[in-house]
mmCIF file of C-alpha atoms and ligand atoms in Angstrom:
data_model
loop_
_atom_site.group_PDB
_atom_site.id
_atom_site.type_symbol
_atom_site.label_atom_id
_atom_site.label_comp_id
_atom_site.label_asym_id
_atom_site.label_seq_id
_atom_site.Cartn_x
_atom_site.Cartn_y
_atom_site.Cartn_z
ATOM 1 C CA MET A 36 38.228 -4.139 6.767
ATOM 2 C CA SER A 37 35.243 -2.168 5.376
ATOM 3 C CA GLY A 38 32.496 -3.409 7.852
ATOM 4 C CA PHE A 39 30.445 -4.801 4.976
ATOM 5 C CA ASP A 40 30.314 -8.300 6.068
ATOM 6 C CA LYS A 41 30.210 -11.042 3.074
ATOM 7 C CA ASP A 42 27.440 -12.810 4.671
ATOM 8 C CA TRP A 43 25.318 -9.754 4.648
ATOM 9 C CA LEU A 44 26.052 -9.057 0.995
ATOM 10 C CA ALA A 45 25.243 -12.806 -0.318
ATOM 11 C CA LEU A 46 22.002 -12.440 1.702
ATOM 12 C CA ARG A 47 21.156 -9.491 -0.654
ATOM 13 C CA GLU A 48 22.651 -10.497 -3.887
ATOM 14 C CA PRO A 49 19.379 -12.287 -4.976
ATOM 15 C CA ALA A 50 17.450 -9.699 -4.766
ATOM 16 C CA ASP A 51 19.956 -7.308 -5.802
ATOM 17 C CA ARG A 52 19.942 -9.697 -8.799
ATOM 18 C CA ALA A 53 15.882 -9.640 -9.365
ATOM 19 C CA ALA A 54 15.791 -5.603 -8.648
ATOM 20 C CA ARG A 55 18.109 -4.703 -11.455
ATOM 21 C CA HIS A 56 16.632 -3.074 -14.592
ATOM 22 C CA LYS A 57 16.602 -5.263 -17.142
ATOM 23 C CA ALA A 58 16.235 -2.987 -19.791
ATOM 24 C CA LEU A 59 18.871 -0.580 -18.861
ATOM 25 C CA VAL A 60 21.130 -3.640 -18.685
ATOM 26 C CA ASP A 61 20.259 -4.030 -22.418
ATOM 27 C CA ARG A 62 21.271 -0.820 -23.003
ATOM 28 C CA LEU A 63 24.641 -1.385 -21.525
ATOM 29 C CA VAL A 64 25.167 -4.421 -23.152
ATOM 30 C CA ARG A 65 24.613 -2.748 -26.691
ATOM 31 C CA HIS A 66 26.931 -0.174 -25.695
ATOM 32 C CA LEU A 67 29.909 -2.880 -25.006
ATOM 33 C CA GLN A 68 28.806 -4.937 -28.113
ATOM 34 C CA SER A 69 29.393 -2.150 -30.150
ATOM 35 C CA THR A 70 33.135 -1.390 -28.257
ATOM 36 C CA ALA A 71 36.262 -2.730 -29.451
ATOM 37 C CA SER A 72 38.225 -4.591 -26.677
ATOM 38 C CA PRO A 73 35.581 -3.927 -23.708
ATOM 39 C CA LYS A 74 36.850 -3.400 -20.382
ATOM 40 C CA LEU A 75 34.736 -3.342 -17.220
ATOM 41 C CA MET A 76 36.017 -1.977 -13.518
ATOM 42 C CA ASP A 77 33.614 -2.792 -11.063
ATOM 43 C CA ILE A 78 34.262 -0.471 -7.893
ATOM 44 C CA GLY A 79 32.933 -1.245 -4.517
ATOM 45 C CA CYS A 80 32.810 -4.695 -5.532
ATOM 46 C CA GLY A 81 32.558 -6.315 -2.560
ATOM 47 C CA THR A 82 32.391 -10.158 -3.156
ATOM 48 C CA GLY A 83 31.550 -9.416 -6.793
ATOM 49 C CA SER A 84 28.105 -9.396 -7.272
ATOM 50 C CA THR A 85 27.827 -7.201 -9.860
ATOM 51 C CA TRP A 86 30.292 -9.470 -11.752
ATOM 52 C CA ARG A 87 27.793 -12.655 -11.007
ATOM 53 C CA SER A 88 24.746 -10.892 -12.626
ATOM 54 C CA LEU A 89 26.423 -9.266 -15.111
ATOM 55 C CA GLU A 90 29.053 -11.652 -16.723
ATOM 56 C CA ALA A 91 26.667 -14.347 -18.451
ATOM 57 C CA ASP A 92 24.942 -11.117 -20.682
ATOM 58 C CA MET A 93 28.547 -9.372 -21.786
ATOM 59 C CA PRO A 94 30.660 -9.858 -24.660
ATOM 60 C CA ALA A 95 32.843 -13.041 -24.460
ATOM 61 C CA GLU A 96 35.900 -11.070 -24.794
ATOM 62 C CA ALA A 97 34.915 -8.728 -21.774
ATOM 63 C CA ALA A 98 37.857 -8.306 -19.029
ATOM 64 C CA TRP A 99 36.874 -7.206 -15.752
ATOM 65 C CA LEU A 100 38.789 -5.613 -12.740
ATOM 66 C CA LEU A 101 37.208 -5.808 -9.528
ATOM 67 C CA LEU A 102 38.269 -2.986 -7.169
ATOM 68 C CA ASP A 103 37.286 -2.869 -3.180
ATOM 69 C CA ASN A 104 39.553 -1.138 -0.280
ATOM 70 C CA ASP A 105 38.593 -4.028 1.686
ATOM 71 C CA GLY A 106 41.088 -6.716 0.994
ATOM 72 C CA LEU A 107 39.272 -9.818 2.754
ATOM 73 C CA LEU A 108 35.951 -9.050 0.725
ATOM 74 C CA LEU A 109 38.498 -9.619 -2.901
ATOM 75 C CA GLN A 110 39.810 -12.774 -1.442
ATOM 76 C CA GLU A 111 36.314 -13.786 -0.956
ATOM 77 C CA ALA A 112 35.163 -12.256 -4.394
ATOM 78 C CA MET A 113 38.467 -14.315 -6.106
ATOM 79 C CA ARG A 114 37.115 -16.998 -4.246
ATOM 80 C CA ARG A 115 34.030 -16.928 -5.559
ATOM 81 C CA ILE A 116 34.867 -16.541 -9.113
ATOM 82 C CA GLY A 117 37.726 -18.856 -9.447
ATOM 83 C CA PRO A 118 40.854 -18.596 -11.722
ATOM 84 C CA ASP A 119 40.460 -17.915 -15.607
ATOM 85 C CA ARG A 120 37.327 -15.924 -15.870
ATOM 86 C CA GLY A 121 38.947 -12.745 -17.296
ATOM 87 C CA VAL A 122 39.176 -11.208 -13.753
ATOM 88 C CA THR A 123 41.498 -9.314 -11.549
ATOM 89 C CA VAL A 124 41.149 -7.456 -8.505
ATOM 90 C CA ARG A 125 42.754 -4.608 -6.985
ATOM 91 C CA GLN A 126 42.757 -3.166 -3.325
ATOM 92 C CA HIS A 127 42.100 0.490 -3.604
ATOM 93 C CA ASP A 128 40.808 3.314 -1.788
ATOM 94 C CA LEU A 129 38.258 4.788 -3.911
ATOM 95 C CA ASN A 130 38.743 8.154 -2.028
ATOM 96 C CA ASP A 131 41.989 8.501 -4.126
ATOM 97 C CA ILE A 132 40.076 9.307 -7.545
ATOM 98 C CA ASP A 133 42.952 10.305 -9.402
ATOM 99 C CA GLY A 134 44.652 6.843 -9.006
ATOM 100 C CA LEU A 135 42.060 5.140 -10.152
ATOM 101 C CA PRO A 136 43.301 2.529 -13.112
ATOM 102 C CA LEU A 137 40.830 3.994 -15.692
ATOM 103 C CA ASP A 138 43.015 3.756 -18.678
ATOM 104 C CA GLY A 139 41.058 1.815 -21.432
ATOM 105 C CA VAL A 140 37.871 1.128 -19.183
ATOM 106 C CA SER A 141 34.525 1.343 -21.084
ATOM 107 C CA ILE A 142 32.438 1.170 -18.362
ATOM 108 C CA VAL A 143 32.841 1.532 -14.549
ATOM 109 C CA THR A 144 30.101 -0.540 -12.818
ATOM 110 C CA ALA A 145 28.885 -0.147 -8.994
ATOM 111 C CA SER A 146 26.115 -1.484 -7.328
ATOM 112 C CA ALA A 147 25.008 -0.644 -3.727
ATOM 113 C CA LEU A 148 27.721 1.561 -3.839
ATOM 114 C CA PHE A 149 26.812 5.655 -4.518
ATOM 115 C CA ASP A 150 24.548 6.162 -1.990
ATOM 116 C CA LEU A 151 27.431 5.841 0.812
ATOM 117 C CA CYS A 152 29.373 8.711 -1.376
ATOM 118 C CA SER A 153 29.169 12.539 -1.081
ATOM 119 C CA GLU A 154 28.511 15.228 -3.753
ATOM 120 C CA PRO A 155 32.242 16.411 -3.940
ATOM 121 C CA PHE A 156 33.122 12.725 -4.409
ATOM 122 C CA CYS A 157 30.371 12.210 -7.196
ATOM 123 C CA ALA A 158 31.195 15.353 -8.974
ATOM 124 C CA ALA A 159 34.985 14.508 -8.631
ATOM 125 C CA PHE A 160 34.480 10.894 -9.968
ATOM 126 C CA ALA A 161 32.264 12.548 -12.962
ATOM 127 C CA GLN A 162 35.021 14.839 -14.114
ATOM 128 C CA ARG A 163 37.416 12.183 -13.660
ATOM 129 C CA LEU A 164 34.930 9.453 -15.725
ATOM 130 C CA ALA A 165 34.866 12.137 -18.459
ATOM 131 C CA THR A 166 38.677 12.779 -18.535
ATOM 132 C CA ALA A 167 38.937 8.849 -19.411
ATOM 133 C CA GLY A 168 35.916 8.386 -21.675
ATOM 134 C CA SER A 169 34.382 5.806 -19.622
ATOM 135 C CA GLY A 170 30.548 5.220 -19.089
ATOM 136 C CA LEU A 171 29.019 4.644 -15.820
ATOM 137 C CA TYR A 172 26.431 1.692 -14.719
ATOM 138 C CA ALA A 173 25.432 2.349 -11.277
ATOM 139 C CA ALA A 174 22.765 0.400 -9.695
ATOM 140 C CA LEU A 175 20.906 -0.709 -6.745
ATOM 141 C CA ASN A 176 21.165 3.187 -5.135
ATOM 142 C CA TYR A 177 18.736 2.996 -2.331
ATOM 143 C CA ASP A 178 16.146 5.973 -3.050
ATOM 144 C CA GLY A 179 14.835 6.618 0.410
ATOM 145 C CA ILE A 180 11.532 4.706 -0.216
ATOM 146 C CA MET A 181 10.774 1.874 2.014
ATOM 147 C CA ASP A 182 7.254 0.680 2.829
ATOM 148 C CA TRP A 183 5.164 -2.283 3.637
ATOM 149 C CA SER A 184 1.500 -3.991 3.075
ATOM 150 C CA VAL A 185 1.065 -4.477 6.588
ATOM 151 C CA THR A 186 1.387 -1.304 7.837
ATOM 152 C CA HIS A 187 2.521 0.274 11.221
ATOM 153 C CA PRO A 188 1.337 4.084 12.157
ATOM 154 C CA LEU A 189 5.121 4.798 12.712
ATOM 155 C CA ASP A 190 6.556 3.159 9.856
ATOM 156 C CA GLN A 191 7.171 6.395 7.713
ATOM 157 C CA LYS A 192 8.681 7.987 10.802
ATOM 158 C CA MET A 193 11.268 5.491 11.170
ATOM 159 C CA VAL A 194 12.186 5.364 7.594
ATOM 160 C CA GLY A 195 12.986 8.633 7.599
ATOM 161 C CA TYR A 196 14.966 8.609 10.964
ATOM 162 C CA PHE A 197 17.041 5.937 8.662
ATOM 163 C CA ASN A 198 17.085 7.918 5.936
ATOM 164 C CA ASP A 199 18.560 10.754 8.051
ATOM 165 C CA HIS A 200 21.159 8.380 9.296
ATOM 166 C CA GLN A 201 21.957 7.186 5.543
ATOM 167 C CA ARG A 202 22.911 11.127 4.856
ATOM 168 C CA THR A 203 25.904 10.761 7.609
ATOM 169 C CA ASP A 204 29.363 9.873 6.623
ATOM 170 C CA LYS A 205 30.363 6.831 5.265
ATOM 171 C CA GLY A 206 33.813 7.371 4.372
ATOM 172 C CA PHE A 207 33.248 9.886 1.742
ATOM 173 C CA GLY A 208 32.081 12.781 3.338
ATOM 174 C CA VAL A 209 28.877 13.482 4.160
ATOM 175 C CA ALA A 210 26.952 11.179 2.073
ATOM 176 C CA LEU A 211 24.294 11.486 -0.523
ATOM 177 C CA GLY A 212 21.947 8.734 0.741
ATOM 178 C CA PRO A 213 18.624 8.947 -0.927
ATOM 179 C CA ASP A 214 19.677 11.618 -3.077
ATOM 180 C CA ALA A 215 22.439 9.665 -4.508
ATOM 181 C CA THR A 216 21.199 9.401 -8.484
ATOM 182 C CA ASP A 217 19.959 12.783 -8.569
ATOM 183 C CA CYS A 218 22.979 13.702 -8.161
ATOM 184 C CA LEU A 219 25.057 11.369 -10.375
ATOM 185 C CA ALA A 220 22.770 12.167 -12.871
ATOM 186 C CA GLN A 221 23.343 15.936 -12.811
ATOM 187 C CA VAL A 222 26.786 15.750 -12.320
ATOM 188 C CA LEU A 223 27.171 13.483 -15.175
ATOM 189 C CA SER A 224 24.648 15.519 -17.420
ATOM 190 C CA GLN A 225 27.071 18.562 -17.047
ATOM 191 C CA GLN A 226 29.919 16.427 -18.071
ATOM 192 C CA GLY A 227 28.174 16.052 -21.322
ATOM 193 C CA TYR A 228 26.913 12.238 -20.766
ATOM 194 C CA ALA A 229 23.458 10.763 -21.931
ATOM 195 C CA VAL A 230 21.752 9.546 -18.607
ATOM 196 C CA HIS A 231 19.302 6.977 -18.049
ATOM 197 C CA ILE A 232 17.616 6.359 -15.054
ATOM 198 C CA GLU A 233 15.360 3.237 -13.685
ATOM 199 C CA ASP A 234 13.769 2.217 -10.520
ATOM 200 C CA SER A 235 14.996 -1.161 -9.308
ATOM 201 C CA PRO A 236 13.343 -1.813 -5.927
ATOM 202 C CA TRP A 237 13.606 -5.205 -3.794
ATOM 203 C CA LEU A 238 10.102 -6.488 -4.081
ATOM 204 C CA LEU A 239 10.270 -8.963 -0.696
ATOM 205 C CA ASP A 240 7.770 -11.172 0.517
ATOM 206 C CA ALA A 241 7.777 -14.478 2.728
ATOM 207 C CA ALA A 242 10.571 -16.528 0.141
ATOM 208 C CA SER A 243 13.056 -13.590 1.657
ATOM 209 C CA ALA A 244 12.155 -13.774 5.358
ATOM 210 C CA ASP A 245 16.050 -14.069 6.116
ATOM 211 C CA LEU A 246 17.113 -11.072 4.296
ATOM 212 C CA GLN A 247 14.167 -8.743 5.601
ATOM 213 C CA GLN A 248 14.766 -9.924 9.357
ATOM 214 C CA GLU A 249 18.647 -8.712 8.801
ATOM 215 C CA LEU A 250 17.324 -5.770 7.153
ATOM 216 C CA LEU A 251 14.847 -4.620 10.163
ATOM 217 C CA ASN A 252 17.562 -5.457 12.834
ATOM 218 C CA GLY A 253 19.862 -3.317 10.660
ATOM 219 C CA LEU A 254 17.731 -0.519 11.506
ATOM 220 C CA ARG A 255 17.382 -0.088 15.063
ATOM 221 C CA THR A 256 21.014 1.589 15.675
ATOM 222 C CA PRO A 257 20.859 4.162 12.732
ATOM 223 C CA ILE A 258 16.845 4.908 14.124
ATOM 224 C CA VAL A 259 17.742 4.768 17.969
ATOM 225 C CA GLU A 260 20.998 6.955 17.155
ATOM 226 C CA MET A 261 18.786 9.676 14.965
ATOM 227 C CA SER A 262 15.537 9.274 16.475
ATOM 228 C CA GLY A 263 16.178 10.048 20.028
ATOM 229 C CA LEU A 264 13.602 8.065 20.613
ATOM 230 C CA PRO A 265 13.664 5.450 23.886
ATOM 231 C CA THR A 266 14.725 2.448 22.747
ATOM 232 C CA ASP A 267 11.360 0.499 23.646
ATOM 233 C CA THR A 268 9.406 2.761 21.168
ATOM 234 C CA VAL A 269 11.812 1.199 18.318
ATOM 235 C CA ASP A 270 11.611 -1.997 19.493
ATOM 236 C CA GLU A 271 8.327 -2.259 19.552
ATOM 237 C CA TRP A 272 8.017 -1.016 16.198
ATOM 238 C CA LEU A 273 10.565 -3.305 15.351
ATOM 239 C CA GLN A 274 8.693 -6.359 16.866
ATOM 240 C CA PHE A 275 5.637 -5.519 14.869
ATOM 241 C CA ARG A 276 7.659 -5.304 11.423
ATOM 242 C CA LEU A 277 9.643 -8.852 12.443
ATOM 243 C CA ALA A 278 6.159 -10.603 13.008
ATOM 244 C CA ALA A 279 4.582 -9.213 10.057
ATOM 245 C CA ILE A 280 6.769 -10.503 7.970
ATOM 246 C CA SER A 281 4.955 -13.903 8.084
ATOM 247 C CA ALA A 282 1.506 -12.266 8.035
ATOM 248 C CA PRO A 283 -0.545 -14.053 4.817
ATOM 249 C CA GLY A 284 0.365 -11.697 1.923
ATOM 250 C CA SER A 285 2.811 -9.401 3.823
ATOM 251 C CA SER A 286 5.422 -7.606 1.369
ATOM 252 C CA CYS A 287 8.453 -4.907 1.529
ATOM 253 C CA ARG A 288 9.339 -2.547 -1.014
ATOM 254 C CA VAL A 289 12.495 -0.922 -0.818
ATOM 255 C CA GLY A 290 13.346 1.414 -3.394
ATOM 256 C CA HIS A 291 16.427 1.586 -5.433
ATOM 257 C CA LYS A 292 17.328 3.337 -8.664
ATOM 258 C CA ASP A 293 19.756 2.051 -11.674
ATOM 259 C CA LEU A 294 21.803 4.727 -13.671
ATOM 260 C CA LEU A 295 23.108 4.588 -16.618
ATOM 261 C CA ALA A 296 25.625 7.206 -18.073
ATOM 262 C CA LEU A 297 27.116 6.717 -21.445
ATOM 263 C CA PRO A 298 29.759 9.311 -23.405
ATOM 264 C CA ASP A 299 27.555 11.228 -25.938
HETATM 265 C C1 SAM B 256 27.192 -2.074 0.105
HETATM 266 S S1 SAM B 256 28.426 -2.522 -0.230
HETATM 267 C C2 SAM B 256 28.087 -3.507 -2.117
HETATM 268 C C3 SAM B 256 29.247 -4.574 -2.572
HETATM 269 C C4 SAM B 256 28.616 -4.917 -4.060
HETATM 270 N N1 SAM B 256 28.931 -3.720 -4.807
HETATM 271 C C5 SAM B 256 27.490 -5.486 -3.719
HETATM 272 O O1 SAM B 256 26.657 -5.031 -4.445
HETATM 273 O O2 SAM B 256 27.464 -6.552 -3.559
HETATM 274 C C6 SAM B 256 29.695 -1.263 -0.521
HETATM 275 C C7 SAM B 256 31.046 -1.824 -0.958
HETATM 276 O O3 SAM B 256 31.738 -0.585 -1.298
HETATM 277 C C8 SAM B 256 33.171 -1.058 -0.297
HETATM 278 N N2 SAM B 256 33.733 0.616 -0.229
HETATM 279 C C9 SAM B 256 33.185 1.285 0.964
HETATM 280 N N3 SAM B 256 33.816 2.517 0.889
HETATM 281 C C10 SAM B 256 35.083 2.155 0.219
HETATM 282 C C11 SAM B 256 36.082 3.072 -0.331
HETATM 283 N N4 SAM B 256 36.467 4.133 0.421
HETATM 284 N N5 SAM B 256 37.009 2.414 -1.280
HETATM 285 C C12 SAM B 256 36.851 1.237 -1.753
HETATM 286 N N6 SAM B 256 35.984 0.451 -1.651
HETATM 287 C C13 SAM B 256 34.730 0.642 -0.689
HETATM 288 C C14 SAM B 256 32.860 -1.863 0.532
HETATM 289 O O4 SAM B 256 34.099 -2.203 0.908
HETATM 290 C C15 SAM B 256 31.993 -2.508 0.074
HETATM 291 O O5 SAM B 256 32.450 -3.813 -0.775
#
């Protein structure tokens, strides 16, 4: 198990889908339409959210390989996708970059993954991609920006502590957290890729109350760990934020960036 809960992934999937930058997906589609026998490999696939978001737009003959190190998430992915959809799954630890099955892969896709990864991982991954001649569509990388229409004086301090936690090791060495997109852009440009980046924020209102609640509850442990603040202070802020979800006109923005890198 990876510690990524399928219920959390299901809760965030509609917000992720709405947030993806459409023009970047269109550019990806145009690239694949001009590719013979397109093959996509989704890394850190979880339960297949990226495939569900993209498959309807992709060329009909596109083949997909979904890859994760969590066998339970892969089982859930296959259960939700069903047979005969041109999709196969493989259990693989991404830290084994040399062992990635990149032969014939036109585009590697990933969502909500690279902010977990380290700079050395991204550099080695970019080199491996370039050797294979594959492109990369890396969506929904958290960019460190979180704000609310109903404000509290501690908001940005708390987000700062959370961002500090995002930069701790998540299984790939010291994580890039909010710096992931900049780092990817740099290492991919160095490998000769044409890199396109767009914003893809979650824009959440009362209709996403469940997601906002889970998101806020998930901030507690990282903030307590990184801030050294008394738990009462953190809990008072959280109680304010949770109550504000249902305030009239209340909204929350969580910043992400989507990146598309195509071989030049
Ligand atoms: C935030 S989740 C995103 C899942 C999916 N892409 C989505 O958008 O719903 C990160 C995913 O990366 C996978 N992951 C984390 N570390 C990994 C590793 N070392 N090798 C392969 N997959 C990994 C987790 O199992 C999880 O499915």
